[in-house]
Short mmCIF file of N, CA and C in Angstrom, two decimals:
data_model
loop_
_atom_site.label_atom_id
_atom_site.label_comp_id
_atom_site.label_asym_id
_atom_site.label_seq_id
_atom_site.Cartn_x
_atom_site.Cartn_y
_atom_site.Cartn_z
N MET A 11 138.77 112.44 72.05
CA MET A 11 137.75 112.85 72.69
C MET A 11 138.19 112.58 74.42
N PRO A 12 137.70 113.48 75.45
CA PRO A 12 138.53 113.59 76.73
C PRO A 12 137.70 112.31 77.00
N GLU A 13 138.01 112.20 78.04
CA GLU A 13 137.94 111.48 79.31
C GLU A 13 137.14 111.38 80.09
N ILE A 14 136.32 110.60 80.47
CA ILE A 14 134.73 111.42 81.21
C ILE A 14 134.98 110.91 82.87
N ASP A 15 134.82 111.79 83.33
CA ASP A 15 134.99 112.13 84.95
C ASP A 15 133.41 111.26 85.37
N TYR A 16 133.41 109.86 85.30
CA TYR A 16 131.97 109.46 85.89
C TYR A 16 131.85 109.46 87.12
N ARG A 17 132.24 109.49 88.10
CA ARG A 17 132.26 110.06 89.47
C ARG A 17 131.81 111.23 89.64
N LEU A 18 132.45 112.61 88.91
CA LEU A 18 131.92 113.53 88.90
C LEU A 18 130.33 113.78 88.69
N ALA A 19 130.02 112.86 87.06
CA ALA A 19 129.06 113.42 86.59
C ALA A 19 127.30 112.35 87.55
N PHE A 20 128.49 111.51 88.24
CA PHE A 20 127.20 111.35 89.54
C PHE A 20 126.89 112.12 90.36
N GLU A 21 127.99 113.10 91.04
CA GLU A 21 128.32 113.85 92.13
C GLU A 21 127.14 115.15 92.11
N HIS A 22 127.13 115.02 90.20
CA HIS A 22 126.41 116.41 90.17
C HIS A 22 125.69 116.32 88.36
N ALA A 23 124.72 114.99 88.82
CA ALA A 23 123.91 115.22 88.10
C ALA A 23 122.42 115.72 88.83
N PRO A 24 121.50 116.02 87.20
CA PRO A 24 120.42 116.70 88.05
C PRO A 24 119.45 116.07 88.87
N VAL A 25 119.49 114.76 88.96
CA VAL A 25 118.68 114.27 89.45
C VAL A 25 119.17 113.51 90.75
N GLY A 26 118.27 113.07 92.05
CA GLY A 26 118.78 112.27 92.80
C GLY A 26 118.91 111.22 92.83
N MET A 27 120.63 110.72 92.84
CA MET A 27 121.20 109.20 92.72
C MET A 27 121.53 108.54 93.73
N VAL A 28 121.33 107.53 93.81
CA VAL A 28 121.60 106.42 95.03
C VAL A 28 122.34 105.42 94.31
N VAL A 29 123.13 104.90 95.05
CA VAL A 29 123.68 103.52 94.89
C VAL A 29 123.46 102.47 96.33
N SER A 30 122.26 101.55 95.79
CA SER A 30 122.22 100.59 97.43
C SER A 30 122.68 99.54 97.63
N SER A 31 122.53 98.96 98.34
CA SER A 31 122.89 97.22 98.73
C SER A 31 121.63 96.64 100.00
N ASN A 32 121.01 95.91 99.12
CA ASN A 32 120.03 95.27 100.11
C ASN A 32 118.96 96.34 100.90
N ARG A 33 119.12 97.46 100.51
CA ARG A 33 117.50 98.45 100.59
C ARG A 33 118.70 99.15 101.57
N THR A 34 120.03 100.06 101.35
CA THR A 34 121.05 100.52 102.33
C THR A 34 121.31 101.88 101.19
N ILE A 35 121.70 102.68 101.84
CA ILE A 35 122.29 103.83 100.96
C ILE A 35 123.92 103.51 100.75
N VAL A 36 124.29 103.18 99.88
CA VAL A 36 125.91 103.10 99.83
C VAL A 36 126.45 104.25 99.46
N ALA A 37 126.25 104.82 98.34
CA ALA A 37 126.79 106.08 98.35
C ALA A 37 125.53 106.92 97.35
N CYS A 38 125.67 108.69 97.76
CA CYS A 38 124.31 109.38 96.76
C CYS A 38 124.84 110.59 96.30
N ASN A 39 124.52 111.16 95.81
CA ASN A 39 124.52 112.52 95.18
C ASN A 39 124.00 113.49 95.95
N GLU A 40 124.65 114.85 95.21
CA GLU A 40 124.19 116.44 95.79
C GLU A 40 123.28 116.67 95.37
N ARG A 41 122.25 115.86 94.81
CA ARG A 41 120.72 116.51 94.46
C ARG A 41 119.75 115.46 95.54
N VAL A 42 120.53 113.87 96.06
CA VAL A 42 119.76 113.52 96.75
C VAL A 42 119.72 114.41 97.98
N CYS A 43 120.73 115.13 98.39
CA CYS A 43 121.10 115.83 99.58
C CYS A 43 120.20 116.74 99.70
N GLU A 44 119.78 117.34 98.68
CA GLU A 44 119.43 118.78 98.54
C GLU A 44 118.02 118.19 98.82
N ILE A 45 117.55 117.57 98.43
CA ILE A 45 115.89 116.47 98.23
C ILE A 45 115.91 116.91 100.01
N PHE A 46 116.42 115.60 100.18
CA PHE A 46 115.87 115.25 101.48
C PHE A 46 116.48 116.30 102.99
N GLY A 47 117.21 117.37 102.27
CA GLY A 47 117.98 118.00 103.34
C GLY A 47 118.76 117.13 104.26
N ALA A 48 119.78 116.54 103.68
CA ALA A 48 120.41 115.93 104.64
C ALA A 48 121.87 115.93 104.24
N THR A 49 122.82 115.55 105.17
CA THR A 49 124.50 115.25 104.63
C THR A 49 124.53 114.25 103.98
N PRO A 50 125.55 113.82 102.97
CA PRO A 50 125.64 112.50 102.93
C PRO A 50 125.75 111.45 104.16
N SER A 51 126.75 111.86 105.19
CA SER A 51 126.40 111.26 106.25
C SER A 51 125.07 110.36 106.79
N ALA A 52 124.15 111.70 106.34
CA ALA A 52 122.95 111.05 107.48
C ALA A 52 122.26 109.78 106.38
N LEU A 53 122.90 110.07 105.30
CA LEU A 53 121.99 109.17 104.21
C LEU A 53 123.29 107.43 104.01
N VAL A 54 124.16 107.87 103.90
CA VAL A 54 125.15 106.48 103.46
C VAL A 54 125.36 105.82 104.87
N GLY A 55 124.89 104.76 104.22
CA GLY A 55 125.19 103.61 105.39
C GLY A 55 123.51 103.43 106.08
N HIS A 56 122.83 104.44 105.71
CA HIS A 56 120.97 103.99 106.18
C HIS A 56 120.64 103.64 105.46
N SER A 57 119.67 102.72 105.95
CA SER A 57 118.69 102.08 105.39
C SER A 57 117.32 103.26 104.60
N PHE A 58 117.23 103.12 103.42
CA PHE A 58 116.54 103.77 102.80
C PHE A 58 114.42 104.41 103.49
N SER A 59 114.81 103.23 104.56
CA SER A 59 113.68 103.68 105.97
C SER A 59 113.38 104.68 106.43
N ILE A 60 114.33 105.58 106.56
CA ILE A 60 114.42 107.01 106.84
C ILE A 60 113.91 107.46 105.68
N LEU A 61 114.03 107.36 104.76
CA LEU A 61 113.29 108.46 103.83
C LEU A 61 111.65 108.51 103.42
N TYR A 62 111.36 107.11 104.22
CA TYR A 62 109.38 107.03 104.16
C TYR A 62 108.83 107.86 105.17
N PRO A 63 107.54 107.78 104.84
CA PRO A 63 106.66 108.24 106.07
C PRO A 63 106.93 107.31 107.29
N SER A 64 106.34 105.66 106.99
CA SER A 64 106.44 104.39 108.13
C SER A 64 107.21 103.66 107.44
N VAL A 65 107.83 103.36 108.41
CA VAL A 65 108.49 101.52 108.29
C VAL A 65 107.54 100.39 107.50
N ALA A 66 106.68 100.82 107.55
CA ALA A 66 105.52 100.16 107.35
C ALA A 66 105.03 100.02 105.68
N GLU A 67 105.35 101.17 105.27
CA GLU A 67 104.98 101.61 103.81
C GLU A 67 105.91 101.35 103.32
N PHE A 68 107.60 101.46 103.92
CA PHE A 68 109.19 101.04 103.09
C PHE A 68 108.84 99.35 103.02
N GLU A 69 108.41 98.87 103.86
CA GLU A 69 108.28 97.34 103.93
C GLU A 69 106.89 97.28 102.61
N ARG A 70 106.25 97.47 102.42
CA ARG A 70 105.16 97.23 101.96
C ARG A 70 105.62 97.47 100.63
N ILE A 71 106.31 98.65 99.67
CA ILE A 71 106.98 99.38 98.53
C ILE A 71 107.34 98.21 98.28
N GLY A 72 108.27 98.08 99.06
CA GLY A 72 109.77 96.86 98.75
C GLY A 72 109.29 95.31 98.11
N LYS A 73 108.22 95.05 98.77
CA LYS A 73 107.48 93.66 98.75
C LYS A 73 106.50 94.46 97.11
N ARG A 74 106.06 95.27 96.82
CA ARG A 74 105.59 95.21 96.03
C ARG A 74 106.27 96.01 94.86
N MET A 75 107.69 96.15 94.42
CA MET A 75 108.45 96.19 93.42
C MET A 75 109.30 95.23 93.00
N GLU A 76 109.14 94.38 94.02
CA GLU A 76 110.00 93.01 93.90
C GLU A 76 109.98 92.02 92.76
N PRO A 77 108.72 92.20 92.58
CA PRO A 77 108.24 91.62 91.64
C PRO A 77 108.69 91.99 89.63
N PHE A 78 108.45 93.57 89.69
CA PHE A 78 108.98 94.04 88.93
C PHE A 78 110.39 94.14 88.77
N LEU A 79 110.80 93.99 89.60
CA LEU A 79 112.84 94.03 89.40
C LEU A 79 112.67 93.18 88.99
N ASN A 80 112.85 91.95 89.28
CA ASN A 80 112.77 90.27 88.78
C ASN A 80 112.57 90.02 87.32
N ALA A 81 111.47 90.64 87.00
CA ALA A 81 111.00 90.43 85.75
C ALA A 81 111.64 91.23 84.89
N SER A 82 111.76 92.58 85.04
CA SER A 82 112.75 93.32 83.81
C SER A 82 113.93 94.17 84.28
N GLY A 83 114.07 94.09 86.22
CA GLY A 83 115.34 94.47 86.32
C GLY A 83 114.74 96.18 86.84
N HIS A 84 113.86 96.55 86.58
CA HIS A 84 113.53 98.03 86.56
C HIS A 84 112.44 98.51 86.96
N TYR A 85 112.50 99.99 88.03
CA TYR A 85 110.62 99.93 88.90
C TYR A 85 110.59 101.84 88.75
N ALA A 86 109.36 101.45 88.35
CA ALA A 86 109.27 103.51 88.76
C ALA A 86 108.10 103.90 89.26
N ASP A 87 108.07 104.45 90.33
CA ASP A 87 106.39 105.07 90.70
C ASP A 87 106.33 106.64 90.90
N ASN A 88 105.54 106.76 91.67
CA ASN A 88 105.18 108.40 92.16
C ASN A 88 105.30 107.74 93.96
N ARG A 89 105.72 108.16 94.90
CA ARG A 89 105.50 108.02 96.08
C ARG A 89 105.95 109.74 97.01
N MET A 90 105.02 109.29 98.16
CA MET A 90 105.54 110.17 99.18
C MET A 90 106.65 109.59 100.11
N MET A 91 107.46 110.48 100.14
CA MET A 91 108.61 110.70 100.81
C MET A 91 108.84 111.50 102.05
N LYS A 92 109.86 111.56 102.90
CA LYS A 92 110.25 111.76 104.01
C LYS A 92 111.39 112.71 104.07
N ARG A 93 111.56 114.46 104.25
CA ARG A 93 112.29 115.09 104.28
C ARG A 93 113.41 115.06 106.03
N LEU A 94 114.59 114.73 105.76
CA LEU A 94 115.08 114.58 106.79
C LEU A 94 115.11 115.86 107.27
N GLY A 95 115.38 116.69 106.83
CA GLY A 95 115.43 118.18 107.18
C GLY A 95 116.51 118.88 107.57
N GLY A 96 116.95 119.59 107.99
CA GLY A 96 117.57 120.53 108.47
C GLY A 96 118.96 121.22 107.51
N LEU A 97 118.85 121.15 106.49
CA LEU A 97 119.56 121.79 105.47
C LEU A 97 118.91 122.00 104.11
N HIS A 98 119.29 122.54 103.14
CA HIS A 98 119.17 123.26 102.23
C HIS A 98 117.21 123.58 102.42
N GLY A 99 116.72 123.89 103.02
CA GLY A 99 115.84 124.71 103.72
C GLY A 99 114.61 123.15 104.02
N ALA A 100 114.94 122.60 104.06
CA ALA A 100 114.29 121.40 104.09
C ALA A 100 113.76 121.57 105.69
N ILE A 101 112.46 120.62 105.99
CA ILE A 101 111.60 120.83 107.13
C ILE A 101 111.93 119.57 107.53
N ALA A 102 112.30 118.77 108.50
CA ALA A 102 112.10 117.66 108.84
C ALA A 102 110.72 116.88 109.03
N GLY A 103 110.68 115.56 108.94
CA GLY A 103 109.77 115.19 108.71
C GLY A 103 108.43 115.67 107.44
N GLU A 104 108.85 116.66 107.15
CA GLU A 104 107.83 117.12 105.52
C GLU A 104 107.71 116.17 104.84
N THR A 105 106.53 115.51 104.36
CA THR A 105 106.26 114.84 103.46
C THR A 105 106.22 115.53 102.08
N PHE A 106 106.31 114.76 100.52
CA PHE A 106 106.20 115.31 99.97
C PHE A 106 106.42 114.05 98.17
N TRP A 107 105.87 114.41 97.21
CA TRP A 107 105.69 113.55 95.86
C TRP A 107 106.92 113.26 95.32
N CYS A 108 107.00 112.17 95.31
CA CYS A 108 108.58 112.28 94.50
C CYS A 108 108.60 110.79 93.84
N HIS A 109 109.46 111.26 92.31
CA HIS A 109 109.18 110.04 91.42
C HIS A 109 110.28 109.28 91.50
N VAL A 110 110.71 108.16 91.98
CA VAL A 110 111.55 107.02 92.41
C VAL A 110 111.65 105.94 91.28
N THR A 111 112.75 106.02 90.40
CA THR A 111 113.05 104.98 89.13
C THR A 111 114.50 104.00 89.84
N GLY A 112 114.38 102.86 89.83
CA GLY A 112 115.13 101.76 90.04
C GLY A 112 115.56 100.93 89.25
N HIS A 113 116.58 100.60 89.16
CA HIS A 113 117.19 99.28 88.36
C HIS A 113 118.28 98.16 89.32
N ALA A 114 117.86 97.21 89.14
CA ALA A 114 118.41 96.16 89.96
C ALA A 114 119.55 95.29 89.12
N MET A 115 121.36 95.88 89.76
CA MET A 115 121.60 95.47 89.19
C MET A 115 121.69 93.46 88.67
N ASN A 116 121.20 93.03 90.07
CA ASN A 116 120.64 91.01 89.75
C ASN A 116 119.24 90.88 89.98
N ARG A 117 118.59 90.75 88.86
CA ARG A 117 117.34 90.50 88.83
C ARG A 117 116.55 89.30 89.96
N ALA A 118 118.01 88.13 89.89
CA ALA A 118 117.51 87.13 91.04
C ALA A 118 117.42 87.51 92.57
N ALA A 119 118.22 88.67 92.77
CA ALA A 119 118.20 89.48 94.10
C ALA A 119 117.86 90.76 93.66
N PRO A 120 116.73 91.41 93.41
CA PRO A 120 116.51 92.52 93.26
C PRO A 120 117.05 93.58 94.41
N HIS A 121 117.37 93.20 95.29
CA HIS A 121 117.42 94.34 96.25
C HIS A 121 119.30 94.15 97.03
N GLU A 122 119.62 93.29 96.22
CA GLU A 122 121.45 93.01 96.52
C GLU A 122 121.57 94.05 96.63
N ALA A 123 121.78 94.49 94.95
CA ALA A 123 122.62 96.53 94.58
C ALA A 123 121.77 96.97 93.49
N GLY A 124 121.45 98.23 93.59
CA GLY A 124 120.87 99.23 92.78
C GLY A 124 121.06 100.29 92.37
N ILE A 125 120.58 100.88 91.33
CA ILE A 125 120.69 101.79 91.18
C ILE A 125 119.78 103.01 90.98
N TRP A 126 119.42 103.83 91.90
CA TRP A 126 117.91 104.87 92.11
C TRP A 126 118.03 105.73 92.00
N THR A 127 117.03 106.75 91.24
CA THR A 127 116.87 108.22 90.92
C THR A 127 115.87 108.33 91.39
N PHE A 128 115.49 109.97 92.25
CA PHE A 128 114.81 110.30 93.11
C PHE A 128 114.57 111.66 92.06
N GLU A 129 113.42 112.06 91.94
CA GLU A 129 112.85 113.61 91.68
C GLU A 129 111.52 114.16 92.50
N ASP A 130 112.35 115.07 92.89
CA ASP A 130 111.02 116.05 93.68
C ASP A 130 110.28 116.38 92.78
N LEU A 131 108.54 116.32 93.05
CA LEU A 131 107.43 116.31 91.87
C LEU A 131 106.36 117.49 92.49
N GLY A 132 107.31 117.60 94.22
CA GLY A 132 106.53 118.40 95.01
C GLY A 132 106.86 120.37 95.01
N SER A 133 108.00 120.38 94.16
CA SER A 133 108.36 121.52 94.31
C SER A 133 108.77 122.27 95.27
N ARG A 134 109.70 121.16 96.47
CA ARG A 134 109.85 122.20 97.84
C ARG A 134 108.79 122.59 98.57
N ARG A 135 107.08 121.83 98.03
CA ARG A 135 106.32 122.26 98.76
C ARG A 135 105.89 120.75 99.30
N ALA A 136 105.43 120.89 100.60
CA ALA A 136 104.90 119.75 101.76
C ALA A 136 103.72 119.31 101.49
N VAL A 137 103.52 118.02 101.42
CA VAL A 137 101.48 117.89 101.06
C VAL A 137 101.04 118.53 102.06
N LYS A 138 99.66 119.06 101.92
CA LYS A 138 99.58 119.62 103.00
C LYS A 138 98.09 118.75 104.02
N ALA A 139 97.44 117.72 103.26
CA ALA A 139 96.65 117.00 103.77
C ALA A 139 97.14 115.81 104.28
N GLU A 140 96.91 115.13 105.90
CA GLU A 140 97.45 114.55 106.17
C GLU A 140 96.71 113.26 105.49
N LEU A 141 97.32 112.07 105.22
CA LEU A 141 97.29 110.75 104.31
C LEU A 141 97.42 110.26 105.29
N THR A 142 96.33 108.82 104.72
CA THR A 142 97.16 107.45 105.61
C THR A 142 97.95 106.82 104.92
N PRO A 143 98.45 105.62 105.43
CA PRO A 143 99.33 104.92 104.22
C PRO A 143 98.40 105.01 103.26
N ARG A 144 97.47 104.03 103.21
CA ARG A 144 96.64 103.41 102.37
C ARG A 144 96.28 104.61 101.45
N GLU A 145 95.97 105.87 101.80
CA GLU A 145 95.72 106.80 101.01
C GLU A 145 96.58 106.99 100.38
N ARG A 146 97.79 107.23 100.93
CA ARG A 146 99.02 107.38 100.03
C ARG A 146 99.31 106.42 98.53
N GLU A 147 98.64 105.46 99.30
CA GLU A 147 99.65 104.35 97.77
C GLU A 147 97.73 104.33 97.40
N VAL A 148 97.11 104.76 97.28
CA VAL A 148 96.00 105.04 96.65
C VAL A 148 96.32 106.01 95.62
N ALA A 149 96.23 107.42 96.07
CA ALA A 149 97.29 108.74 95.44
C ALA A 149 98.07 108.16 94.58
N ALA A 150 99.25 107.46 94.48
CA ALA A 150 100.19 107.26 93.99
C ALA A 150 99.86 106.79 92.96
N GLN A 151 98.47 105.62 92.72
CA GLN A 151 98.32 104.81 91.31
C GLN A 151 97.22 105.62 90.50
N VAL A 152 97.05 106.32 91.60
CA VAL A 152 96.22 107.62 90.98
C VAL A 152 96.48 108.77 89.97
N MET A 153 97.59 108.93 90.16
CA MET A 153 98.48 109.79 89.47
C MET A 153 99.24 108.67 88.67
N ARG A 154 98.84 107.76 88.76
CA ARG A 154 99.74 106.87 87.25
C ARG A 154 98.63 106.98 86.43
N GLY A 155 97.46 107.16 87.04
CA GLY A 155 95.98 106.82 85.83
C GLY A 155 95.58 106.19 85.74
N LEU A 156 95.46 105.28 86.74
CA LEU A 156 94.80 103.81 87.03
C LEU A 156 93.59 104.15 87.66
N THR A 157 92.89 102.87 86.95
CA THR A 157 91.19 102.82 87.42
C THR A 157 91.07 102.27 88.78
N SER A 158 90.15 102.10 89.60
CA SER A 158 89.97 101.62 90.66
C SER A 158 89.87 100.15 90.33
N LYS A 159 89.86 99.53 89.57
CA LYS A 159 89.87 98.42 89.07
C LYS A 159 91.47 97.89 89.19
N GLU A 160 91.85 98.77 88.10
CA GLU A 160 93.18 98.67 88.26
C GLU A 160 94.52 98.70 89.35
N ILE A 161 94.25 99.70 90.15
CA ILE A 161 94.36 100.01 91.24
C ILE A 161 94.43 98.96 92.77
N GLY A 162 92.97 98.32 92.56
CA GLY A 162 92.57 96.98 93.55
C GLY A 162 93.17 96.33 93.74
N LYS A 163 93.58 95.83 92.10
CA LYS A 163 94.38 94.50 91.92
C LYS A 163 95.79 94.88 92.39
N ALA A 164 96.35 95.82 91.70
CA ALA A 164 97.83 96.31 91.99
C ALA A 164 98.07 96.34 93.55
N LEU A 165 96.68 96.68 94.20
CA LEU A 165 97.50 96.51 95.69
C LEU A 165 96.44 95.52 96.63
N GLY A 166 96.35 94.54 95.95
CA GLY A 166 95.27 93.53 96.66
C GLY A 166 94.13 94.18 97.31
N ILE A 167 93.66 95.03 97.03
CA ILE A 167 92.54 95.60 97.71
C ILE A 167 90.92 95.57 96.39
N SER A 168 89.54 95.47 97.18
CA SER A 168 88.68 95.41 96.23
C SER A 168 88.50 97.10 95.54
N HIS A 169 88.15 96.60 94.62
CA HIS A 169 87.87 98.02 93.60
C HIS A 169 87.29 99.05 94.58
N ARG A 170 85.94 98.54 94.93
CA ARG A 170 85.04 99.75 96.22
C ARG A 170 85.81 100.56 97.28
N THR A 171 87.04 99.45 97.92
CA THR A 171 87.79 100.03 99.15
C THR A 171 88.29 101.07 98.29
N VAL A 172 89.12 101.33 97.16
CA VAL A 172 89.79 102.08 96.38
C VAL A 172 88.80 103.27 96.24
N GLU A 173 87.87 103.08 95.93
CA GLU A 173 86.86 104.02 95.71
C GLU A 173 86.72 105.16 96.51
N LEU A 174 86.65 104.16 98.28
CA LEU A 174 86.48 105.07 99.32
C LEU A 174 87.37 105.58 99.39
N HIS A 175 89.11 105.49 99.28
CA HIS A 175 89.94 106.01 99.03
C HIS A 175 89.90 107.07 98.67
N ARG A 176 89.81 106.79 97.13
CA ARG A 176 89.72 108.29 95.84
C ARG A 176 88.82 108.93 96.84
N ALA A 177 87.75 108.93 97.11
CA ALA A 177 86.58 109.89 97.76
C ALA A 177 87.22 110.57 98.71
N ARG A 178 87.79 109.82 99.42
CA ARG A 178 88.34 110.62 100.70
C ARG A 178 89.51 111.73 100.09
N LEU A 179 89.88 110.99 99.19
CA LEU A 179 91.20 111.76 98.91
C LEU A 179 90.71 113.62 98.05
N MET A 180 89.54 112.84 97.61
CA MET A 180 89.21 114.29 96.59
C MET A 180 88.61 114.97 97.91
N ARG A 181 87.98 114.56 99.14
CA ARG A 181 87.64 115.54 99.68
C ARG A 181 88.36 116.62 100.50
N LYS A 182 89.54 115.59 100.82
CA LYS A 182 90.52 116.05 101.98
C LYS A 182 91.41 117.13 100.49
N TYR A 183 91.31 116.83 99.17
CA TYR A 183 92.22 118.03 98.99
C TYR A 183 91.18 118.97 97.85
N ALA A 184 89.90 118.82 98.20
CA ALA A 184 88.67 119.69 97.94
C ALA A 184 88.66 119.47 96.28
N ALA A 185 88.95 118.27 96.14
CA ALA A 185 89.21 117.87 94.41
C ALA A 185 87.65 117.62 93.91
N ALA A 186 86.97 118.38 92.63
CA ALA A 186 85.83 117.89 92.10
C ALA A 186 86.34 116.82 91.11
N THR A 187 87.32 116.94 90.34
CA THR A 187 87.27 115.91 89.49
C THR A 187 88.96 115.07 89.50
N THR A 188 88.82 113.50 88.93
CA THR A 188 90.30 113.17 89.43
C THR A 188 91.32 113.88 88.68
N ALA A 189 91.30 114.52 87.50
CA ALA A 189 92.19 115.51 87.08
C ALA A 189 93.01 116.68 87.89
N GLU A 190 91.83 117.27 88.68
CA GLU A 190 91.59 117.97 89.57
C GLU A 190 92.44 117.81 91.00
N LEU A 191 92.05 116.47 91.20
CA LEU A 191 92.90 115.43 92.29
C LEU A 191 94.33 115.67 92.01
N VAL A 192 94.47 115.30 90.75
CA VAL A 192 96.14 114.90 90.14
C VAL A 192 97.13 115.95 90.44
N GLN A 193 96.37 117.02 89.82
CA GLN A 193 96.99 118.15 90.03
C GLN A 193 96.99 118.55 91.43
N LYS A 194 96.59 118.76 92.80
CA LYS A 194 96.78 118.73 93.48
C LYS A 194 97.19 118.51 94.47
N LEU A 195 97.35 116.55 93.89
CA LEU A 195 98.48 115.71 94.30
C LEU A 195 100.12 116.61 94.33
N ILE A 196 100.03 116.49 92.90
CA ILE A 196 101.47 117.21 92.71
C ILE A 196 101.75 117.75 92.86
N ALA A 197 100.81 119.41 93.15
CA ALA A 197 101.44 120.77 93.23
C ALA A 197 101.91 120.85 95.25
N GLY A 198 100.72 119.82 95.92
CA GLY A 198 101.20 119.23 97.22
C GLY A 198 100.37 120.30 97.81
#
């Protein structure tokens, strides 16, 4: 059997891949650069916060994923991310839905070192509606198929507040049903 060049496999993987240390990008592959419209030098050595719509969301999601990483070493969700732009046809500041999966190398200190994958769910289409950070969080949970009560528990808010945000999302996306909303969220 021929020897496998793991570095080459990393570089040319069909999904975006990042090696991180303390939520800073240590290494990334070509696909991540395509997804975010950036060069490796624009990503490596920088905090993941540059890829989020806001620093507040970066901090909130980091806190939310920590218990999962502590418990199992793994975390996955769909979230809005932000393109840096300039390359591969990406528009700077454009937001899009992204599926993010991570593995903590040390569960006791989950952000210390990790391996992350990124998949563009928006098929290179921007999110059309302007959403608040809380609406983005609720939308991500709706895409997971959670009920308002489950979303409220996950986000630490009441289910009635979730229902208000869901109603705003449905209005902004002109969706008559939750299934239609999910379809429109994914399609951008």
